[in-house]
PDB file of C-alpha atoms in Angstrom:
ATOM      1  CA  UNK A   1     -21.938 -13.160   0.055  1.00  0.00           C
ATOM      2  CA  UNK A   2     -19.801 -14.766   2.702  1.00  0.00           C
ATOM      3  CA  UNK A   3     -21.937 -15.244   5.805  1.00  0.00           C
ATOM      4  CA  UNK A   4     -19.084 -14.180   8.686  1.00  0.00           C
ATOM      5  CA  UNK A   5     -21.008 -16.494  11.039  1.00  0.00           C
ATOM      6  CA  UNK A   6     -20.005 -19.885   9.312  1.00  0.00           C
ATOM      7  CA  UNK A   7     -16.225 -19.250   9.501  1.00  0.00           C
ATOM      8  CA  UNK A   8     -14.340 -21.523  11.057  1.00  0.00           C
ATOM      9  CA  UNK A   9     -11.679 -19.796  12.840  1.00  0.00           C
ATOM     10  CA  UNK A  10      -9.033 -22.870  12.065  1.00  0.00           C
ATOM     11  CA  UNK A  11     -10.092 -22.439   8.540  1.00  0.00           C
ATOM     12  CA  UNK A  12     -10.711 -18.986   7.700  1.00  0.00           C
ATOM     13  CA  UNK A  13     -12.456 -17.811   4.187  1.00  0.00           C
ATOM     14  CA  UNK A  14     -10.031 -15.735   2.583  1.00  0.00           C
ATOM     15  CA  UNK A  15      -9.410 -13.825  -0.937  1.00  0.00           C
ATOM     16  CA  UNK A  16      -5.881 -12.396  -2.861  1.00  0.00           C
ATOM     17  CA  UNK A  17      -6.410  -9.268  -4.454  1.00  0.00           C
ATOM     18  CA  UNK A  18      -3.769  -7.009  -6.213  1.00  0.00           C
ATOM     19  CA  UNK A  19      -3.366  -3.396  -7.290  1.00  0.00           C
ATOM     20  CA  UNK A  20      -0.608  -2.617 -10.108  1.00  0.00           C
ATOM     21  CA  UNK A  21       1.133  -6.101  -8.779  1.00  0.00           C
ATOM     22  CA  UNK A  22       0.701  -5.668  -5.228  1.00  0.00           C
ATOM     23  CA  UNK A  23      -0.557  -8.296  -4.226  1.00  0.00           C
ATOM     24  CA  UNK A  24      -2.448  -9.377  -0.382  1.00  0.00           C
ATOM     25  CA  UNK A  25      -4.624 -11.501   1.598  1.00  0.00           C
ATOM     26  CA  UNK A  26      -7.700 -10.014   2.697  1.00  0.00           C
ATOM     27  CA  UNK A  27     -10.043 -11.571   5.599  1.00  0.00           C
ATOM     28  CA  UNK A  28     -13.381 -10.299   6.690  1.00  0.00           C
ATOM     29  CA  UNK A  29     -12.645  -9.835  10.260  1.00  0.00           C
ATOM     30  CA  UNK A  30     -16.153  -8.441  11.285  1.00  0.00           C
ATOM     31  CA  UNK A  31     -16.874 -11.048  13.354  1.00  0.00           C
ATOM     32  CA  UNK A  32     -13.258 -11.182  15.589  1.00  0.00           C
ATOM     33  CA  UNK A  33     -13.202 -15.037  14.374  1.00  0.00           C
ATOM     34  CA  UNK A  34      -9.369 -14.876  12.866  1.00  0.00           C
ATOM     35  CA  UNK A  35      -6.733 -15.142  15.883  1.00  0.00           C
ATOM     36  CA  UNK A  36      -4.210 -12.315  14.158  1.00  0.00           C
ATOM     37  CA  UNK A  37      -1.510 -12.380  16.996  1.00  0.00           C
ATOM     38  CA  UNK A  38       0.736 -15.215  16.549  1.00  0.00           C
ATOM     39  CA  UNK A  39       3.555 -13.182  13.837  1.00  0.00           C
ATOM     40  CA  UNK A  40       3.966 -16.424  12.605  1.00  0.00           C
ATOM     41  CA  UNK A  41       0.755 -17.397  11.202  1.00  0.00           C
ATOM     42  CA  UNK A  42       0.212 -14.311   9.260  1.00  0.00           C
ATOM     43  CA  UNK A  43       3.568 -14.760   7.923  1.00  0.00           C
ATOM     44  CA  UNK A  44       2.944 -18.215   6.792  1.00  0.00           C
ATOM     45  CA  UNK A  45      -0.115 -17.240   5.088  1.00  0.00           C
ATOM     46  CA  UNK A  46       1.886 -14.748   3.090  1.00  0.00           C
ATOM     47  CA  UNK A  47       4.819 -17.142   1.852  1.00  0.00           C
ATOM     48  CA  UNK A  48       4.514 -17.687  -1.708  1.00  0.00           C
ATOM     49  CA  UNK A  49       5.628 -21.350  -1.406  1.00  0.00           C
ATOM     50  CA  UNK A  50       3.916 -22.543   1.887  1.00  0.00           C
ATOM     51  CA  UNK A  51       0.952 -20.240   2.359  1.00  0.00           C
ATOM     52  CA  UNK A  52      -1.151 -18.024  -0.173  1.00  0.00           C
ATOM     53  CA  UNK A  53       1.220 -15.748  -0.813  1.00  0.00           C
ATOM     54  CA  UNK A  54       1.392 -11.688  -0.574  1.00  0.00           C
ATOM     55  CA  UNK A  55       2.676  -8.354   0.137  1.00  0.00           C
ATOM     56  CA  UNK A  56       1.176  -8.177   3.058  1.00  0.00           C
ATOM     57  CA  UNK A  57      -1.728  -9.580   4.895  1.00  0.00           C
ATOM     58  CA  UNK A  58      -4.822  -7.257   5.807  1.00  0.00           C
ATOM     59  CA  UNK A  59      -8.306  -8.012   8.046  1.00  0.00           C
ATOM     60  CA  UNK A  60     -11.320  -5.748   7.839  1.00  0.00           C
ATOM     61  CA  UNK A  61     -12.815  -5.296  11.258  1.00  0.00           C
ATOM     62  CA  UNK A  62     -16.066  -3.400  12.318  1.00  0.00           C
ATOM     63  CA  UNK A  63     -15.327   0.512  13.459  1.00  0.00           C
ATOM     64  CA  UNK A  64     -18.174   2.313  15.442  1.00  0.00           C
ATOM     65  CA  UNK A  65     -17.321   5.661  13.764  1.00  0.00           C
ATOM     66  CA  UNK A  66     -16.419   4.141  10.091  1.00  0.00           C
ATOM     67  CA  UNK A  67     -17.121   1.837   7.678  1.00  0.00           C
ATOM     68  CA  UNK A  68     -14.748  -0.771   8.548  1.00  0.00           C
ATOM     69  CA  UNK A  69     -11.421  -0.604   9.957  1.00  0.00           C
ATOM     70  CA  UNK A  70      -8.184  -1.638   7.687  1.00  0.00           C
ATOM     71  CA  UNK A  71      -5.776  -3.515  10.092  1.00  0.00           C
ATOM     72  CA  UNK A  72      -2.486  -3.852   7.910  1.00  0.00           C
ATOM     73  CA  UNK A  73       0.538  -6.621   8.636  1.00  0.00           C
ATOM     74  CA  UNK A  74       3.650  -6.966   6.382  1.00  0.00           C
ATOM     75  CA  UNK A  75       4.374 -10.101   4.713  1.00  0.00           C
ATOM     76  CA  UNK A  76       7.061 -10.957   7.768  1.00  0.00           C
ATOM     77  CA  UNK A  77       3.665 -10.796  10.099  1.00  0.00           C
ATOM     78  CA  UNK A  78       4.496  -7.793  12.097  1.00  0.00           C
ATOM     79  CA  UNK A  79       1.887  -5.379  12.012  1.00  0.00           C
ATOM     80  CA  UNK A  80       2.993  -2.548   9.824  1.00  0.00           C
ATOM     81  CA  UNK A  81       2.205   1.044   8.564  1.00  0.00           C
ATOM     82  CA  UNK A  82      -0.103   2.222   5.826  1.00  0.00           C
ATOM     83  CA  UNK A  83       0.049   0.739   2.820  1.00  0.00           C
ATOM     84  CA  UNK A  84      -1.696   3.017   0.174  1.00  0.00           C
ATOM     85  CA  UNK A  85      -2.240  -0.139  -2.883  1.00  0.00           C
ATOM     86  CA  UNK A  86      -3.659  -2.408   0.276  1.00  0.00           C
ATOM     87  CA  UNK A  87      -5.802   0.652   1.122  1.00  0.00           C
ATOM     88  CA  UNK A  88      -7.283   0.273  -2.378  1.00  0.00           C
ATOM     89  CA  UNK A  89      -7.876  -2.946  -2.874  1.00  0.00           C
ATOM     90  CA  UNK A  90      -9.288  -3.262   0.778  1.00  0.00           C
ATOM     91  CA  UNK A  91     -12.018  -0.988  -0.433  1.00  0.00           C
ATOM     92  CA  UNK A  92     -12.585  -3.073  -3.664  1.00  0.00           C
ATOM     93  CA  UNK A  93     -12.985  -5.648  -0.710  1.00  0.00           C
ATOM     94  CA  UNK A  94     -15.316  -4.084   1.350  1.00  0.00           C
ATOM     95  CA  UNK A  95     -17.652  -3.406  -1.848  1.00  0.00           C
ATOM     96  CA  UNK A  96     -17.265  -6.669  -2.882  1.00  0.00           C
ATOM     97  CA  UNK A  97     -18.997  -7.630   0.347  1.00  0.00           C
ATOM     98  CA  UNK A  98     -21.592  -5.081   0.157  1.00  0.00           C
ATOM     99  CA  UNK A  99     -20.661  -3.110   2.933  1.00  0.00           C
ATOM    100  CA  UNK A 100     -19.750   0.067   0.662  1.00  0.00           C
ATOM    101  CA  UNK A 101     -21.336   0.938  -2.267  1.00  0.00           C
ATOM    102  CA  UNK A 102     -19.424   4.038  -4.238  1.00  0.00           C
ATOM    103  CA  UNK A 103     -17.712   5.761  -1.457  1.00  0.00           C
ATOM    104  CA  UNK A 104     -16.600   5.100   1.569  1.00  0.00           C
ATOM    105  CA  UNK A 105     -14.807   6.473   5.206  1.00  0.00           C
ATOM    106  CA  UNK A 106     -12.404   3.728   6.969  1.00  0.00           C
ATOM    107  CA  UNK A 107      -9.777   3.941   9.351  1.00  0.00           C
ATOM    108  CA  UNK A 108      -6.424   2.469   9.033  1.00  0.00           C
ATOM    109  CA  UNK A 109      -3.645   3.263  10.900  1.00  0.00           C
ATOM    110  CA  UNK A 110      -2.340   6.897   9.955  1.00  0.00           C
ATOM    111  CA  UNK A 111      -5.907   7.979  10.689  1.00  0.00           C
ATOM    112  CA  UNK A 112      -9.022   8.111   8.650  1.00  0.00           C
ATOM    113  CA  UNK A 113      -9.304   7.912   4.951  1.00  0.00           C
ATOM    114  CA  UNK A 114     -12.115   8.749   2.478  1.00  0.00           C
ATOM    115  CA  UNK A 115     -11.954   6.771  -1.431  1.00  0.00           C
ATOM    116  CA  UNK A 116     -14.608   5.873  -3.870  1.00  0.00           C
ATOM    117  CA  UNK A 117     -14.170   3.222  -6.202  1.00  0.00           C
ATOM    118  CA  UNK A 118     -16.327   2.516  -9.760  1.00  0.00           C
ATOM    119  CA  UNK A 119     -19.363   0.967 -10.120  1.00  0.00           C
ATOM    120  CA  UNK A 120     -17.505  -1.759 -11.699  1.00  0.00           C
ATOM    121  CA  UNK A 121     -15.452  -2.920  -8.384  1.00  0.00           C
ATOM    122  CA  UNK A 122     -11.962  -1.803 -10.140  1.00  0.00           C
ATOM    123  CA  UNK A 123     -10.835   1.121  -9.665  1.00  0.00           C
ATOM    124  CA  UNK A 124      -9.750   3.029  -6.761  1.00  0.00           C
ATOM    125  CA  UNK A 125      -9.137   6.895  -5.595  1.00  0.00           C
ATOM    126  CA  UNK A 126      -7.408   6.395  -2.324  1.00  0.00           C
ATOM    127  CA  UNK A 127      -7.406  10.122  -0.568  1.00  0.00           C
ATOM    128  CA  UNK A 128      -4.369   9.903   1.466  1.00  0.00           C
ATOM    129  CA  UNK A 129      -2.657  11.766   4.164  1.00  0.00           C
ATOM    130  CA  UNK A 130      -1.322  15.746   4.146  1.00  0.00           C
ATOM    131  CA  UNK A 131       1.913  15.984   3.584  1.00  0.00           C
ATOM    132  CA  UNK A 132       4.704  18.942   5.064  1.00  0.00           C
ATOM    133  CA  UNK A 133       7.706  17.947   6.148  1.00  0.00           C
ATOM    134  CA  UNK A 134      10.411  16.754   3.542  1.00  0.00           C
ATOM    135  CA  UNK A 135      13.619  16.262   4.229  1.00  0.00           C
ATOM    136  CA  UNK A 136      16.822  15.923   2.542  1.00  0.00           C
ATOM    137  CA  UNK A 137      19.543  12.706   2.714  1.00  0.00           C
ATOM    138  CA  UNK A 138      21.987  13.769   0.033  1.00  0.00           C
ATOM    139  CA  UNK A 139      20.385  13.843  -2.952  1.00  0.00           C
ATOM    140  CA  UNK A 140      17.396  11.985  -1.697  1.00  0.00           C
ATOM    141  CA  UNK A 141      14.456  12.948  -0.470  1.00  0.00           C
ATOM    142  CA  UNK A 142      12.333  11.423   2.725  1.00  0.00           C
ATOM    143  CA  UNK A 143       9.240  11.926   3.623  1.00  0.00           C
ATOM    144  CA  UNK A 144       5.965  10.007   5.408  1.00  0.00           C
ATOM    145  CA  UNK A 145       2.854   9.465   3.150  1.00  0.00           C
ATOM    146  CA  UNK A 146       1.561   7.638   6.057  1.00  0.00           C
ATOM    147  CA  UNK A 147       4.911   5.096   5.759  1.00  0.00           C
ATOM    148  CA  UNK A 148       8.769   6.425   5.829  1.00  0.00           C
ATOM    149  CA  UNK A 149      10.319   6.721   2.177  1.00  0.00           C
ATOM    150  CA  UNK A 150      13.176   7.448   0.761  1.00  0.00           C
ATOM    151  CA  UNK A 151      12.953   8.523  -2.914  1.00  0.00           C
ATOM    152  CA  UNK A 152      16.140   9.089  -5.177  1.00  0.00           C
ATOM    153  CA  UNK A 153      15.940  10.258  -9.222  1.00  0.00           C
ATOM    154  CA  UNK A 154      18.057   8.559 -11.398  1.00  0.00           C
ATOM    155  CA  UNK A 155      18.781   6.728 -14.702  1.00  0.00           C
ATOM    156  CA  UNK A 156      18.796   3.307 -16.138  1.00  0.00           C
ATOM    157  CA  UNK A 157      16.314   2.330 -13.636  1.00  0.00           C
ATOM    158  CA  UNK A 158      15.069  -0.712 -15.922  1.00  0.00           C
ATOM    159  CA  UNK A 159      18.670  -2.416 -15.451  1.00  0.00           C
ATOM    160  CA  UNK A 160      19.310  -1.328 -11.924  1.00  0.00           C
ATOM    161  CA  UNK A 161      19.922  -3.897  -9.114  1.00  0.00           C
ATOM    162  CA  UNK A 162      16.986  -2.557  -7.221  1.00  0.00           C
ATOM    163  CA  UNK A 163      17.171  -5.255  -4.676  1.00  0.00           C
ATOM    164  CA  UNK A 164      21.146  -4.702  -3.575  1.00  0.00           C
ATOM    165  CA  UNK A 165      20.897  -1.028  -3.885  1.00  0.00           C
ATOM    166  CA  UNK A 166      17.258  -0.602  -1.835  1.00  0.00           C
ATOM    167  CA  UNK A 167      18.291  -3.224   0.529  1.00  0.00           C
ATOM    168  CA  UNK A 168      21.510  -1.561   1.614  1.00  0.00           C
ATOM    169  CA  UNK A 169      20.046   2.293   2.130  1.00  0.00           C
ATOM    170  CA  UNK A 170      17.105   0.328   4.232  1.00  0.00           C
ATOM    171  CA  UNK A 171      19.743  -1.507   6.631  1.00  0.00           C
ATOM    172  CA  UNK A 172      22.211   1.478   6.250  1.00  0.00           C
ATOM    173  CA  UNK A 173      23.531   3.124  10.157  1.00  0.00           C
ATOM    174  CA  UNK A 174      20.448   5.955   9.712  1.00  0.00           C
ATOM    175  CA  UNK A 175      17.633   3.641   8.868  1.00  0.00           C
ATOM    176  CA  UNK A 176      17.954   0.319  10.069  1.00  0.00           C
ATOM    177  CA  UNK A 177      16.555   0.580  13.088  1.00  0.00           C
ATOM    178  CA  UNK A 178      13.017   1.449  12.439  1.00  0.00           C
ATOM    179  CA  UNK A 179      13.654   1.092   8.330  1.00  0.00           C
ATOM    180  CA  UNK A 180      12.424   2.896   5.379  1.00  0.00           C
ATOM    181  CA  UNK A 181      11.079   1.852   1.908  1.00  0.00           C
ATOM    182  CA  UNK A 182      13.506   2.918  -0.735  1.00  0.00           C
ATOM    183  CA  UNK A 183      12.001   4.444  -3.919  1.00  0.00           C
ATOM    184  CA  UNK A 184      14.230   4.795  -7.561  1.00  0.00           C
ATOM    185  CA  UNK A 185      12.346   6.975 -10.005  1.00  0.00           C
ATOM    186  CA  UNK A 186      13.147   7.620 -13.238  1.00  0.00           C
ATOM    187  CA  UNK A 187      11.739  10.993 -15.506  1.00  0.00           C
ATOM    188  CA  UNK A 188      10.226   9.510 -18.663  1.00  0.00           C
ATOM    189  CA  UNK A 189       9.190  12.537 -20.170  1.00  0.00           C
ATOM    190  CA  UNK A 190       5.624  12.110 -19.796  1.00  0.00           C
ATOM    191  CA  UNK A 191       5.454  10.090 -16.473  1.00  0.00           C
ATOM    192  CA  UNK A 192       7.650   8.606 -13.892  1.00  0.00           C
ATOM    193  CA  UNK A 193       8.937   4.770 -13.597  1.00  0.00           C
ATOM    194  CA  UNK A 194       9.242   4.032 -10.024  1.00  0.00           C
ATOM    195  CA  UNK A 195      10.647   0.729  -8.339  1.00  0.00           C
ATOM    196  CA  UNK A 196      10.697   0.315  -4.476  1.00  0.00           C
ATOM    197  CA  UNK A 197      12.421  -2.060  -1.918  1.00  0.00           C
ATOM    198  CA  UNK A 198       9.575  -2.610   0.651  1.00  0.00           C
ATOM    199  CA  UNK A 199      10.758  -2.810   4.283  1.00  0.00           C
ATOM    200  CA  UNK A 200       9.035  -5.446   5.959  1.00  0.00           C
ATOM    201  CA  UNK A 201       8.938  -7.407   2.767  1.00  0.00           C
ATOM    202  CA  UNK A 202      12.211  -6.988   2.550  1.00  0.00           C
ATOM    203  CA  UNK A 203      12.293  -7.618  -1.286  1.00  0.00           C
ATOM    204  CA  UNK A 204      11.244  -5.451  -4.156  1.00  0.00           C
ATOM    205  CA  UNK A 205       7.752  -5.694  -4.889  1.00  0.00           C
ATOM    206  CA  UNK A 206       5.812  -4.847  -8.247  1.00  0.00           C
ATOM    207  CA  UNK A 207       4.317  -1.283  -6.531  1.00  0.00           C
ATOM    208  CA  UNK A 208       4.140   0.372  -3.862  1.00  0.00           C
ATOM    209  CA  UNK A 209       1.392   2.942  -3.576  1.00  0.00           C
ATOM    210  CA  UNK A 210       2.528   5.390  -0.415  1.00  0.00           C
ATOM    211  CA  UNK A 211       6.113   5.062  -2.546  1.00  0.00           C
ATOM    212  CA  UNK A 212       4.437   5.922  -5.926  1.00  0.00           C
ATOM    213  CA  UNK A 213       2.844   8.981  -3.322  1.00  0.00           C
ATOM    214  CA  UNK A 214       6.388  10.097  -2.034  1.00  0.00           C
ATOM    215  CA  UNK A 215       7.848  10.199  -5.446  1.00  0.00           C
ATOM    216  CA  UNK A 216       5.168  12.501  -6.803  1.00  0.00           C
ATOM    217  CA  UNK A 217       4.933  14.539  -4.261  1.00  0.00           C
ATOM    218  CA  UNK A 218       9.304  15.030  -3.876  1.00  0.00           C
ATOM    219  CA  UNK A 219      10.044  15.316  -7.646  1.00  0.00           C
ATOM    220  CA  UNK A 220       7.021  17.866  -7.686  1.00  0.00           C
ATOM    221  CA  UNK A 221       9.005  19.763  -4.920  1.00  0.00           C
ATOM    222  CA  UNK A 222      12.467  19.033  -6.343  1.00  0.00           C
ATOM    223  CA  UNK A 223      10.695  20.970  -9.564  1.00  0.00           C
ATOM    224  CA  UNK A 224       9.153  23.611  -7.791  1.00  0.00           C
ATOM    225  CA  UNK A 225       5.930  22.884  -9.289  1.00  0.00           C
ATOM    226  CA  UNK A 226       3.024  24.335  -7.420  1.00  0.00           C
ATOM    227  CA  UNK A 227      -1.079  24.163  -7.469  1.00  0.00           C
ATOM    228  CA  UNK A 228      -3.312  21.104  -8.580  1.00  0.00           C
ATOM    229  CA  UNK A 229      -0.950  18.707 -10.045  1.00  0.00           C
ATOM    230  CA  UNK A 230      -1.211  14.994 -11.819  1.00  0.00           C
ATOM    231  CA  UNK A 231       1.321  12.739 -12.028  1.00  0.00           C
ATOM    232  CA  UNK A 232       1.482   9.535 -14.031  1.00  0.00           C
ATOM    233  CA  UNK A 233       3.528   6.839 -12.756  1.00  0.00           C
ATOM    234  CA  UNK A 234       4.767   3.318 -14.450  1.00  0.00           C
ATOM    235  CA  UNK A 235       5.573   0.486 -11.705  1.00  0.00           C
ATOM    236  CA  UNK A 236       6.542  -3.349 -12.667  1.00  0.00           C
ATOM    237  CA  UNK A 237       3.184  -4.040 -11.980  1.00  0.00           C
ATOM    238  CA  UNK A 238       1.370  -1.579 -14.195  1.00  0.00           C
ATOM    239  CA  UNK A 239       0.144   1.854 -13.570  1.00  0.00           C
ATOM    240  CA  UNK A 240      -1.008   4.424 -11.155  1.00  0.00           C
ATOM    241  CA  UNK A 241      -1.291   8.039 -10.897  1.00  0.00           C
ATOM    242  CA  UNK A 242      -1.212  10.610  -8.075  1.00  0.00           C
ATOM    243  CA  UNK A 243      -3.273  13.779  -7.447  1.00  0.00           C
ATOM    244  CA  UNK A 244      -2.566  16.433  -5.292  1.00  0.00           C
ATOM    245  CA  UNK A 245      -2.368  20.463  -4.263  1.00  0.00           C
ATOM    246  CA  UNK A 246       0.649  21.746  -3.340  1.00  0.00           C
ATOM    247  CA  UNK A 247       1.196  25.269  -1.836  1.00  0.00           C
ATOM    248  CA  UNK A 248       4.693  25.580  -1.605  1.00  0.00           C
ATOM    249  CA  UNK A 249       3.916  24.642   1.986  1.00  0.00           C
ATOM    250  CA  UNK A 250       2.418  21.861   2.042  1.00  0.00           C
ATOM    251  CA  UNK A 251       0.480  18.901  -0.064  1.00  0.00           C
ATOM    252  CA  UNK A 252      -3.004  18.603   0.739  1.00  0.00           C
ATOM    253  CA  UNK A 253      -6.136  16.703  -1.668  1.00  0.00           C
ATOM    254  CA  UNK A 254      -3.727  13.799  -1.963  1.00  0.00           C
ATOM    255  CA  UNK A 255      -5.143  10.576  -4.077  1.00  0.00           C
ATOM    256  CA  UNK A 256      -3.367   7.406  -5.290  1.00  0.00           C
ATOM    257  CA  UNK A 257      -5.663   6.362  -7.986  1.00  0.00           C
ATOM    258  CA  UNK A 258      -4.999   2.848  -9.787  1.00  0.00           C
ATOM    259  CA  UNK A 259      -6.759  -1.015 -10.345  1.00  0.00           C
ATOM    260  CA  UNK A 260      -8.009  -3.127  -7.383  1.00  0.00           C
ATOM    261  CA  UNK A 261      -8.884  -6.484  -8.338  1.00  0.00           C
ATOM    262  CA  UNK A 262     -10.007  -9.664  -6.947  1.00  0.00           C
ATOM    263  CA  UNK A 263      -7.580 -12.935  -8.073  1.00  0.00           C
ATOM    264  CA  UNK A 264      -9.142 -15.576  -6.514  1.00  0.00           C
ATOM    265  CA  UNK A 265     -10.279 -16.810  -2.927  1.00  0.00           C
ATOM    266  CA  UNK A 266     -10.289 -20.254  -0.627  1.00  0.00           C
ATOM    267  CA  UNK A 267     -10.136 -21.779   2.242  1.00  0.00           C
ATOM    268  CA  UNK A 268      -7.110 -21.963   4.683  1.00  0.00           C
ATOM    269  CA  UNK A 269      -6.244 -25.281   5.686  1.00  0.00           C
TER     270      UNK A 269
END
């Protein structure tokens, strides 16, 4: 186990995991060591030619009322909302250094969160926020699963230009001030094949887990289905799936379930 009390703040200790493809840097920020608010730094840190490389950048800091707390930037180092994959593999991280054992209560930013994870380190079930309010943009839906997306059904997904198309909704006159992560999905009959533009990455990425949430959760309304539902979902990355009740009302007993896994860790220069 790392002991937090040798790191070398110019040279923190850090490890890349990844869940379905999405990919981050994780510190152990227990002991306040890691200097998080120069933009530029974390951003460095997540270019995939000059720095580690990731998604997104995350530190694990002490909570007096939780486990840990999950403090979240996006890969352009501005600190950004909740990212459900980085919630899960934060918690393969906090087992990994022994702070968790099968379950766990953290707070990130959209409030508290409760998961459990195997015994084998690998697999998380993320509980994430209620959901109520959907609205409608065309034939979209948008809706916060503790980030803004946009979700839109279609076809052809495999072959669509997912980067033109999401990047042009994201910077269009409604959402380009505070942006939005733009979700395709595609009905395959037995599950759902999802890609998403990431705001703040500003680039496609291989999943997105509160986008993988927001599809599940509109199509389910879009179909009027109701009570405990399961929904399997396909993303460049591999695979996920999403739990949840839904009332007619409202979604509540929300999980994104799917792989956490450790890829390697080092030293920053």
């Amino acid at each position: 186990m790392l002991n937090i009390q040798s790191i070398d703040p110019l040279k923190p200790h850090f490890y890349k995991y990844q869940g379905a493809g999405n990919d981050f840097v994780l510190i152990d920020n227990r002991s306040q060591t890691f200097e998080y608010k120069d933009n530029n730094i974390v951003h460095q840190l997540c270019d995939r030619r000059f720095g580690v490389g990731g998604d997104g950048l995350m530190l694990l800091q002490n909570h007096p009322e939780y486990d840990f707390e999950m403090l979240y930037f996006n890969a352009d180092g501005n600190l950004g909302s909740m990212c459900g994959n980085g919630g899960r593999c934060i918690v393969a991280f906090a087992k990994h250094l022994g702070i968790i054992d099968n379950e766990t209560n953290f707070l990130a930013v959209d409030g508290p969160h409760y998961a459990k994870i195997t015994a084998e380190g690998n697999w998380v079930d993320l509980q994430m926020i209620n959901v109520r309010d959907i609205s409608i943009d065309g034939s979209a839906y948008v809706l916060n699963t503790g980030s803004p997306h946009y979700v839109e059904q279609v076809t052809g997904l495999k072959e669509m230009d997912v980067y033109e198309k999401g990047k042009a909704i994201r910077n269009n006159v409604t959402y380009k001030a505070n942006g939005i992560n733009v979700n395709f999905a595609e009905d395959k009959g037995d599950h759902l094949f999802v890609r998403t533009f990431e705001r703040g990455v500003e680039d496609e990425t291989f999943a997105c887990g509160t986008g993988v949430t927001a599809v599940a959760l509109a199509i389910a309304k879009h179909n009027g289905k109701t009570g405990k539902q399961v929904t399997e979902i396909e993303v460049l990355g591999g695979n996920l799936r999403v739990s949840f009740n839904y009332d007619g009302q409202e979604f509540t007993d929300v999980f994104l379930c799917g792989p956490a896994e450790l890829v390697f860790e080092g030293n920053i220069k």
